[in-house]
Short mmCIF file of C-alpha atoms and ligand atoms in Angstrom, two decimals:
data_model
loop_
_atom_site.label_atom_id
_atom_site.label_comp_id
_atom_site.label_asym_id
_atom_site.label_seq_id
_atom_site.Cartn_x
_atom_site.Cartn_y
_atom_site.Cartn_z
CA MET G 659 62.63 82.14 142.32
CA SER G 660 65.55 84.38 141.70
CA ASP G 661 65.58 86.68 138.65
CA PHE G 662 67.32 84.85 135.86
CA THR G 663 67.50 87.75 133.41
CA ASN G 664 70.74 89.62 132.97
CA THR G 665 70.91 93.16 134.15
CA GLY G 666 73.53 94.22 131.58
CA ILE G 667 72.78 96.43 128.63
CA MET G 668 71.42 94.63 125.60
CA VAL G 669 72.52 95.94 122.19
CA ASN G 670 71.33 93.71 119.37
CA GLY G 671 74.18 93.58 116.79
CA LEU G 672 76.59 95.12 119.44
CA ASP G 673 76.42 98.45 117.56
CA SER G 674 78.69 100.99 119.19
CA VAL G 675 79.65 98.54 122.06
CA ILE G 676 83.35 98.78 122.81
CA ALA G 677 84.87 95.43 123.29
CA ALA G 678 88.60 96.10 123.00
CA ASN G 679 91.26 98.69 123.10
CA THR G 680 93.19 98.88 119.88
CA GLU G 681 96.17 101.01 118.56
CA LEU G 682 95.78 99.33 115.16
CA SER G 683 92.99 101.14 113.25
CA HIS G 684 89.90 103.28 113.71
CA VAL G 685 86.84 104.05 111.52
CA PHE G 686 85.47 107.62 112.13
CA GLY G 687 82.04 106.65 110.78
CA SER G 688 80.41 110.13 110.60
CA ASP G 689 83.47 111.82 109.10
CA GLY G 690 84.13 109.05 106.57
CA LYS G 691 87.75 108.66 107.86
CA LEU G 692 89.95 105.58 108.28
CA VAL G 693 93.18 105.59 110.31
CA TYR G 694 95.85 102.85 110.65
CA CYS G 695 98.26 103.36 113.51
CA GLY G 696 98.01 107.13 113.38
CA TYR G 697 98.10 107.36 109.56
CA ASP G 698 95.06 108.62 107.62
CA ILE G 699 94.40 106.04 104.94
CA TYR G 700 94.94 108.76 102.28
CA GLU G 701 98.54 109.06 103.57
CA LEU G 702 99.09 105.36 102.79
CA ALA G 703 96.95 104.81 99.74
CA GLY G 704 99.00 105.17 96.64
CA HIS G 705 102.18 105.55 98.66
CA ALA G 706 102.86 102.64 100.94
CA SER G 707 103.25 99.05 99.72
CA PHE G 708 101.15 96.22 101.22
CA GLU G 709 104.19 94.89 102.97
CA GLU G 710 104.92 98.24 104.60
CA VAL G 711 101.34 98.48 105.85
CA ALA G 712 101.57 94.94 107.16
CA TYR G 713 104.68 95.81 109.05
CA LEU G 714 102.98 98.95 110.37
CA LEU G 715 100.09 96.94 111.71
CA TRP G 716 102.30 94.18 113.22
CA LYS G 717 104.96 96.42 114.71
CA GLY G 718 103.24 99.84 115.13
CA HIS G 719 105.62 101.85 112.92
CA LEU G 720 106.50 101.97 109.20
CA PRO G 721 109.62 99.81 108.52
CA ASN G 722 112.95 101.34 107.57
CA ARG G 723 114.76 99.70 104.69
CA GLU G 724 116.49 97.05 106.73
CA GLU G 725 113.31 96.08 108.50
CA LEU G 726 111.36 95.90 105.13
CA ASP G 727 114.11 93.73 103.67
CA GLU G 728 113.89 91.37 106.66
CA LEU G 729 110.15 91.18 106.36
CA ASN G 730 110.37 90.50 102.65
CA ALA G 731 112.89 87.71 103.32
CA LEU G 732 110.56 86.10 105.92
CA LEU G 733 107.56 86.35 103.59
CA GLY G 734 109.79 84.95 100.70
CA ALA G 735 110.76 81.91 102.79
CA ASN G 736 107.11 81.16 103.39
CA ARG G 737 105.80 81.44 99.84
CA GLU G 738 106.01 77.68 99.08
CA LEU G 739 103.09 75.66 100.37
CA PRO G 740 103.61 72.39 102.26
CA GLN G 741 102.83 69.43 100.07
CA ALA G 742 100.31 68.21 102.59
CA VAL G 743 98.29 71.33 102.11
CA ILE G 744 98.29 71.05 98.31
CA GLU G 745 97.21 67.34 98.63
CA GLY G 746 94.43 68.51 100.91
CA LEU G 747 93.30 71.18 98.46
CA ARG G 748 93.01 68.52 95.80
CA GLN G 749 90.20 66.88 97.85
CA VAL G 750 88.17 70.21 97.85
CA SER G 751 85.36 70.10 95.27
CA LYS G 752 86.20 72.01 92.12
CA ASP G 753 82.89 73.97 92.43
CA ALA G 754 83.42 74.84 96.06
CA ASN G 755 83.30 78.55 97.15
CA PRO G 756 86.96 79.68 97.15
CA MET G 757 86.56 80.97 100.63
CA ASP G 758 85.73 77.42 101.83
CA ALA G 759 88.90 76.28 100.01
CA LEU G 760 90.99 79.03 101.62
CA ARG G 761 89.47 78.17 105.06
CA THR G 762 90.27 74.50 104.53
CA GLY G 763 93.85 75.27 103.42
CA VAL G 764 94.54 77.48 106.45
CA SER G 765 93.11 74.78 108.69
CA LEU G 766 95.33 72.20 107.10
CA LEU G 767 98.38 74.39 107.82
CA GLY G 768 97.47 74.40 111.44
CA ALA G 769 97.01 70.50 111.33
CA GLN G 770 100.54 69.70 110.20
CA SER G 771 102.76 67.63 112.55
CA GLY G 772 105.05 69.40 114.96
CA THR G 773 104.43 72.27 117.31
CA ARG G 774 103.76 75.01 114.74
CA PHE G 775 100.93 77.25 115.48
CA GLU G 776 100.43 75.83 118.84
CA GLY G 777 101.71 78.25 121.42
CA THR G 778 101.00 81.91 121.99
CA PRO G 779 100.72 83.58 118.65
CA THR G 780 103.91 85.13 117.37
CA PHE G 781 104.94 87.77 114.74
CA GLU G 782 106.70 85.00 112.77
CA GLU G 783 103.46 82.98 112.61
CA ALA G 784 101.65 86.10 111.41
CA VAL G 785 104.09 86.64 108.60
CA GLU G 786 103.94 83.04 107.69
CA LEU G 787 100.14 83.03 107.38
CA ALA G 788 100.27 86.29 105.36
CA ALA G 789 102.50 84.48 102.90
CA ARG G 790 100.39 81.33 102.87
CA PHE G 791 96.97 82.95 102.21
CA PRO G 792 97.66 83.99 98.54
CA ALA G 793 99.50 80.67 97.94
CA ILE G 794 96.44 78.62 99.08
CA ALA G 795 94.07 80.70 97.09
CA ALA G 796 96.08 80.51 93.94
CA ALA G 797 96.57 76.79 94.40
CA PHE G 798 92.89 76.23 94.52
CA TYR G 799 92.36 78.51 91.56
CA ARG G 800 94.58 76.23 89.44
CA LEU G 801 93.50 72.94 90.88
CA ARG G 802 89.87 73.63 90.04
CA GLN G 803 90.88 74.07 86.49
CA GLY G 804 92.82 70.85 86.45
CA LEU G 805 96.19 72.71 86.55
CA GLU G 806 99.05 72.06 88.95
CA PRO G 807 99.84 74.75 91.51
CA VAL G 808 102.68 77.18 90.84
CA GLN G 809 105.05 77.74 93.71
CA GLY G 810 105.52 81.29 94.87
CA ARG G 811 108.77 83.19 94.29
CA ALA G 812 110.84 84.90 97.05
CA ASP G 813 111.76 87.77 94.63
CA LEU G 814 108.05 88.86 94.15
CA ASN G 815 105.98 90.91 96.40
CA THR G 816 102.56 89.69 97.82
CA ALA G 817 100.49 91.20 94.95
CA GLN G 818 102.85 89.97 92.33
CA ASN G 819 103.11 86.54 93.79
CA PHE G 820 99.29 86.17 94.16
CA LEU G 821 98.72 86.85 90.42
CA TYR G 822 101.84 84.85 89.40
CA MET G 823 100.75 81.85 91.34
CA MET G 824 97.25 82.07 89.76
CA HIS G 825 98.14 82.51 86.23
CA GLY G 826 101.70 81.05 86.09
CA GLU G 827 103.08 84.19 84.51
CA GLU G 828 104.29 87.43 86.00
CA PRO G 829 101.59 90.08 86.02
CA THR G 830 102.08 93.40 84.36
CA GLU G 831 102.99 96.43 86.58
CA GLY G 832 99.60 97.89 86.10
CA GLU G 833 98.05 94.63 87.34
CA TRP G 834 100.12 94.01 90.43
CA ARG G 835 100.17 97.68 91.42
CA GLY G 836 96.30 97.85 91.20
CA LEU G 837 96.16 94.73 93.47
CA ASP G 838 98.73 96.12 95.83
CA GLY G 839 96.80 99.27 96.17
CA TYR G 840 93.70 97.40 96.93
CA LEU G 841 95.51 95.25 99.51
CA VAL G 842 96.63 98.41 101.38
CA LEU G 843 93.13 99.62 101.64
CA LEU G 844 91.59 96.51 103.06
CA ALA G 845 94.23 95.52 105.55
CA ASP G 846 92.39 96.58 108.81
CA HIS G 847 89.19 98.20 109.77
CA GLY G 848 88.57 98.45 113.41
CA LEU G 849 86.52 95.80 115.19
CA ASN G 850 84.57 94.55 112.20
CA ALA G 851 82.78 91.12 112.38
CA SER G 852 85.70 88.95 111.31
CA THR G 853 88.32 90.64 113.32
CA PHE G 854 86.08 90.38 116.32
CA THR G 855 85.79 86.74 115.53
CA ALA G 856 89.67 86.41 115.42
CA ARG G 857 89.91 88.25 118.79
CA VAL G 858 87.28 86.08 120.51
CA ILE G 859 89.15 82.95 119.50
CA ALA G 860 92.51 84.45 120.53
CA SER G 861 90.97 85.32 123.87
CA THR G 862 90.47 81.60 124.62
CA ASN G 863 94.21 81.10 124.26
CA SER G 864 93.63 79.16 121.13
CA ASP G 865 96.33 79.19 118.23
CA ILE G 866 96.60 81.87 115.59
CA CYS G 867 95.55 79.38 112.76
CA SER G 868 92.29 78.77 114.48
CA CYS G 869 91.81 82.51 114.91
CA LEU G 870 92.29 83.10 111.15
CA VAL G 871 90.08 80.15 110.17
CA GLY G 872 87.26 81.53 112.25
CA ALA G 873 87.79 84.98 110.71
CA ILE G 874 87.60 83.58 107.14
CA GLY G 875 84.25 82.05 108.00
CA ALA G 876 82.95 85.37 109.31
CA LEU G 877 84.29 87.33 106.34
CA LYS G 878 82.57 84.94 103.78
CA GLY G 879 79.10 86.14 104.49
CA PRO G 880 77.51 88.73 102.00
CA ALA G 881 76.88 91.24 104.87
CA HIS G 882 80.69 91.39 105.12
CA GLY G 883 83.36 90.37 102.67
CA GLY G 884 81.24 88.27 100.38
CA ALA G 885 79.68 91.36 98.91
CA PRO G 886 82.09 92.30 96.00
CA ALA G 887 81.36 88.91 94.23
CA LYS G 888 77.63 89.89 94.48
CA VAL G 889 78.45 93.43 93.11
CA MET G 890 80.02 91.81 90.05
CA GLU G 891 76.95 89.52 89.59
CA MET G 892 74.69 92.61 89.87
CA LEU G 893 76.64 94.67 87.32
CA ASN G 894 76.88 91.71 84.98
CA GLU G 895 73.07 91.20 85.32
CA ILE G 896 72.38 94.90 84.66
CA GLY G 897 74.62 94.61 81.58
CA SER G 898 73.90 98.00 79.92
CA LEU G 899 73.36 101.61 80.96
CA ASP G 900 69.72 101.62 79.79
CA ASN G 901 68.97 98.66 82.11
CA VAL G 902 70.33 100.31 85.32
CA GLU G 903 67.24 101.99 86.55
CA SER G 904 64.68 99.21 85.90
CA TRP G 905 67.08 96.52 87.48
CA LEU G 906 67.59 98.63 90.64
CA THR G 907 63.89 99.51 90.94
CA ASP G 908 62.90 95.91 90.59
CA ALA G 909 65.51 94.74 93.19
CA LEU G 910 64.31 97.41 95.65
CA ASP G 911 60.73 96.63 95.01
CA LYS G 912 61.50 93.04 95.94
CA GLY G 913 63.07 94.25 99.21
CA GLN G 914 66.55 93.24 98.21
CA ARG G 915 69.64 94.91 99.45
CA LEU G 916 71.91 96.62 96.84
CA MET G 917 75.36 95.04 97.24
CA GLY G 918 78.13 97.58 97.71
CA PHE G 919 75.98 100.13 99.66
CA GLY G 920 75.50 100.84 103.34
CA HIS G 921 77.66 100.25 106.27
CA ARG G 922 77.28 99.60 110.02
CA VAL G 923 79.69 102.37 110.99
CA TYR G 924 80.16 104.71 108.03
CA LYS G 925 77.44 107.30 107.81
CA ALA G 926 79.38 109.26 105.26
CA GLU G 927 81.25 107.98 102.12
CA ASP G 928 83.79 105.27 102.98
CA PRO G 929 87.20 106.79 102.08
CA ARG G 930 88.32 103.53 100.53
CA ALA G 931 85.40 103.69 98.16
CA GLU G 932 86.73 107.11 96.95
CA VAL G 933 90.22 105.74 96.35
CA LEU G 934 88.90 102.57 94.66
CA ARG G 935 86.62 104.69 92.32
CA GLY G 936 89.66 106.43 91.14
CA MET G 937 91.60 103.22 90.69
CA ALA G 938 88.56 101.64 88.89
CA LYS G 939 88.51 104.56 86.42
CA GLN G 940 92.20 103.95 85.54
CA ALA G 941 92.03 100.16 85.57
CA SER G 942 88.76 98.96 84.15
CA THR G 943 87.41 99.42 80.55
CA PRO G 944 85.54 102.70 79.95
CA GLU G 945 82.36 100.87 79.37
CA PHE G 946 82.53 98.88 82.63
CA PHE G 947 83.54 102.08 84.51
CA MET G 948 80.58 103.95 83.09
CA LEU G 949 78.18 101.10 84.01
CA SER G 950 79.51 101.08 87.53
CA LYS G 951 79.25 104.79 87.86
CA GLU G 952 75.76 104.97 86.45
CA THR G 953 74.62 102.15 88.82
CA GLU G 954 76.23 103.88 91.69
CA ASP G 955 74.66 107.25 91.05
CA LYS G 956 71.19 105.75 90.47
CA ALA G 957 71.44 103.40 93.51
CA LEU G 958 72.48 106.28 95.77
CA ALA G 959 69.57 108.44 94.54
CA MET G 960 67.06 105.62 94.98
CA LEU G 961 68.41 104.64 98.46
CA ASN G 962 68.19 108.22 99.55
CA GLU G 963 64.58 108.54 98.36
CA ARG G 964 63.38 105.12 99.78
CA LYS G 965 65.35 105.16 102.99
CA PRO G 966 65.57 108.85 103.93
CA GLY G 967 67.77 109.59 106.93
CA ARG G 968 69.51 106.13 106.79
CA LYS G 969 72.64 107.74 105.24
CA LEU G 970 73.44 104.84 102.89
CA TYR G 971 76.57 105.48 100.82
CA THR G 972 78.81 103.51 98.54
CA ASN G 973 80.90 101.05 100.62
CA VAL G 974 84.39 99.60 99.81
CA GLU G 975 82.96 96.60 98.02
CA PHE G 976 81.35 98.47 95.19
CA TYR G 977 84.48 99.49 93.34
CA SER G 978 86.43 96.65 94.70
CA ALA G 979 84.65 94.59 92.03
CA ALA G 980 85.86 96.76 89.15
CA VAL G 981 89.40 96.96 90.51
CA LEU G 982 89.77 93.22 91.17
CA GLY G 983 88.13 92.33 87.89
CA ALA G 984 90.60 94.53 86.07
CA VAL G 985 93.69 93.01 87.61
CA GLY G 986 92.62 89.52 86.42
CA LEU G 987 90.64 87.96 89.27
CA PRO G 988 87.39 86.17 88.71
CA GLY G 989 84.34 87.25 90.67
CA ASP G 990 84.24 84.42 93.09
CA PHE G 991 87.81 85.17 94.17
CA PHE G 992 87.16 88.74 95.25
CA PRO G 993 86.37 87.72 98.90
CA VAL G 994 89.52 85.73 98.82
CA ALA G 995 91.53 88.84 97.85
CA PHE G 996 89.84 90.62 100.77
CA ALA G 997 91.02 87.84 103.08
CA VAL G 998 94.60 87.95 101.73
CA SER G 999 94.61 91.56 102.67
CA ARG G 1000 92.76 91.37 105.97
CA SER G 1001 94.86 88.39 107.12
CA VAL G 1002 97.52 90.98 108.37
CA GLY G 1003 94.84 92.92 110.20
CA TRP G 1004 93.39 89.77 111.83
CA SER G 1005 96.87 88.56 112.85
CA ALA G 1006 97.82 92.01 114.25
CA HIS G 1007 94.69 92.06 116.31
CA VAL G 1008 95.37 88.52 117.51
CA LEU G 1009 98.94 89.64 118.69
CA GLU G 1010 97.42 92.68 120.29
CA GLN G 1011 94.69 90.56 122.00
CA VAL G 1012 97.05 88.09 123.61
CA GLN G 1013 99.14 91.06 125.10
CA VAL G 1014 96.31 92.15 127.27
CA ASN G 1015 94.15 89.02 127.24
CA ARG G 1016 90.90 88.63 129.09
CA LEU G 1017 88.49 85.94 127.82
CA ILE G 1018 85.81 87.59 125.70
CA ARG G 1019 82.62 86.17 127.07
CA PRO G 1020 79.51 88.39 126.79
CA ALA G 1021 76.05 87.42 128.25
CA SER G 1022 72.83 86.66 126.58
CA HIS G 1023 69.35 87.79 127.56
CA TYR G 1024 67.31 84.61 128.27
CA VAL G 1025 63.83 84.91 126.75
CA GLY G 1026 62.94 81.23 126.87
CA PRO G 1027 60.16 79.75 129.05
CA VAL G 1028 60.39 80.03 132.92
CA PRO G 1029 62.21 77.00 134.33
CA ASP G 1030 59.26 75.16 135.72
CA LYS G 1031 59.29 72.16 133.37
CA LYS G 1032 59.70 68.58 134.53
CA PHE G 1033 61.80 66.09 132.62
CA VAL G 1034 59.74 63.38 130.95
CA PRO G 1035 61.46 60.12 129.65
CA ILE G 1036 61.42 59.83 125.83
CA GLU G 1037 59.02 56.80 125.91
CA GLU G 1038 56.29 58.96 127.64
CA ARG G 1039 56.66 62.01 125.47
N1 ACO Z 1665 70.33 98.26 100.14
C1 ACO Z 1665 69.05 98.54 100.51
N2 ACO Z 1665 68.65 98.97 101.74
C2 ACO Z 1665 69.72 99.01 102.61
C3 ACO Z 1665 71.04 98.60 102.37
C4 ACO Z 1665 71.32 98.31 101.01
N3 ACO Z 1665 72.48 97.93 100.65
N4 ACO Z 1665 71.81 98.65 103.44
C5 ACO Z 1665 70.90 99.07 104.41
N5 ACO Z 1665 69.76 99.24 103.90
C6 ACO Z 1665 68.47 99.57 104.70
C7 ACO Z 1665 67.92 98.58 105.61
O1 ACO Z 1665 67.05 97.79 104.91
C8 ACO Z 1665 67.38 99.26 106.69
O2 ACO Z 1665 66.15 99.85 106.30
P1 ACO Z 1665 64.97 99.93 107.36
O3 ACO Z 1665 65.53 100.63 108.56
O4 ACO Z 1665 63.92 100.66 106.63
O5 ACO Z 1665 64.60 98.46 107.70
C9 ACO Z 1665 68.35 100.50 106.86
O6 ACO Z 1665 68.95 100.76 105.58
C10 ACO Z 1665 69.48 100.36 107.90
O7 ACO Z 1665 70.03 99.14 107.65
P2 ACO Z 1665 70.60 98.17 108.85
O8 ACO Z 1665 70.24 96.89 108.52
O9 ACO Z 1665 70.50 98.74 110.15
O10 ACO Z 1665 72.16 98.36 108.44
P3 ACO Z 1665 73.27 97.40 109.12
O11 ACO Z 1665 74.16 98.23 109.77
O12 ACO Z 1665 72.75 96.29 109.83
O13 ACO Z 1665 73.80 96.79 107.79
C11 ACO Z 1665 75.18 96.27 105.94
C12 ACO Z 1665 75.06 97.06 107.18
C13 ACO Z 1665 75.02 94.79 106.31
C14 ACO Z 1665 76.48 96.42 105.35
C15 ACO Z 1665 74.06 96.58 104.99
O14 ACO Z 1665 74.09 97.99 104.58
C16 ACO Z 1665 74.03 95.68 103.71
O15 ACO Z 1665 73.40 94.66 103.79
N6 ACO Z 1665 74.64 96.18 102.59
C17 ACO Z 1665 74.78 95.33 101.41
C18 ACO Z 1665 75.76 94.34 101.53
C19 ACO Z 1665 77.24 94.94 101.48
O16 ACO Z 1665 77.44 95.81 100.69
N7 ACO Z 1665 78.05 94.36 102.41
C20 ACO Z 1665 79.49 94.91 102.48
C21 ACO Z 1665 79.62 95.83 103.63
S1 ACO Z 1665 81.20 96.53 103.74
C22 ACO Z 1665 82.24 95.38 104.46
O17 ACO Z 1665 81.88 94.58 105.25
C23 ACO Z 1665 83.60 95.41 104.17
#
């Protein structure tokens, strides 16, 4: 019998396996550095708007005034949700995970009549989806409270619209700027699990909606984008400074992972965590910031002691919780805010993938029984 095992290299979890060329972003894990299209994230954080960063990822350069105005007009033209999507969202259970509602809403968009989202993914489709994500999330936020959705406005940017469509009133400058800063930081991050998912689906020549629906599913897990909601739960459970040490000790004794710490690629502090720490200090109450900082300091010390050499640092999710809470998002909407931002990274990767497409189809290592079994009809089993 011929050998049925693959001769390729087996890497569980695909750590360090290079599966695509990209010009979009790169994580320098041991240096704690993140680059978007040649810009260090520190160059963009606090300077560029989310729309400028989206344009950078889609087109490869920062927009000039005219290009930005065109993009904003295109986003503005897509802020209103089709009625069929709103009707579909009404059917979603009010206690559903908001990521399930988002995934359903994006899927409904792709299931409208006509030829939209059916051919090779385009820039216009990417922009449309970036405008639809916050609209879907906000519609579900209101529907689950028994309120009618508020349509987006063409004169507001993404961060403003997201908060406006959720709460029905214009956010303060501090709120929308905090959210805008967050959206800039999370827009892309190399070949993370959800982006890889989007590229795998794109590689089958599927449509861009399907790519982003799959990516939402991958992002939902607590090992990826589901973590900040869990960070908020953790901080709420800890509750006070004098409870930090005992809570963390108990969690680690039970073998639990501390949410907001550790990363597959970063073996130094995530630069986004540093920026978000500064934003959290400005935006959250002094009490909540002190609780977060004390939890971070104690957690890092304990992880260092219990997992020496593992290089576990604060990741982007830890201070995302404080920042997103301060701009008015409930904890279970934190992963949705992540998806709103990452939707532009996903679509940029989809557009890049289809330029140089080759079906992504790795091999598996067969570890099942040798094929010497004979079929036995069900009656005889
Ligand atoms: N708390 C406690 N221990 C941890 C943590 C943590 N947060 N993270 C890693 N470890 C430990 C592991 O138990 C393991 O210990 P061991 O070797 O003694 O068994 C060691 O550190 C290495 O961990 P890995 O599992 O190899 O790390 P991996 O790269 O697979 O996981 C991950 C990365 C999933 C992010 C992990 O650190 C984790 O679960 N963190 C908590 C969840 C979280 O914050 N997720 C958001 C990630 S950021 C993002 O996706 C945007």
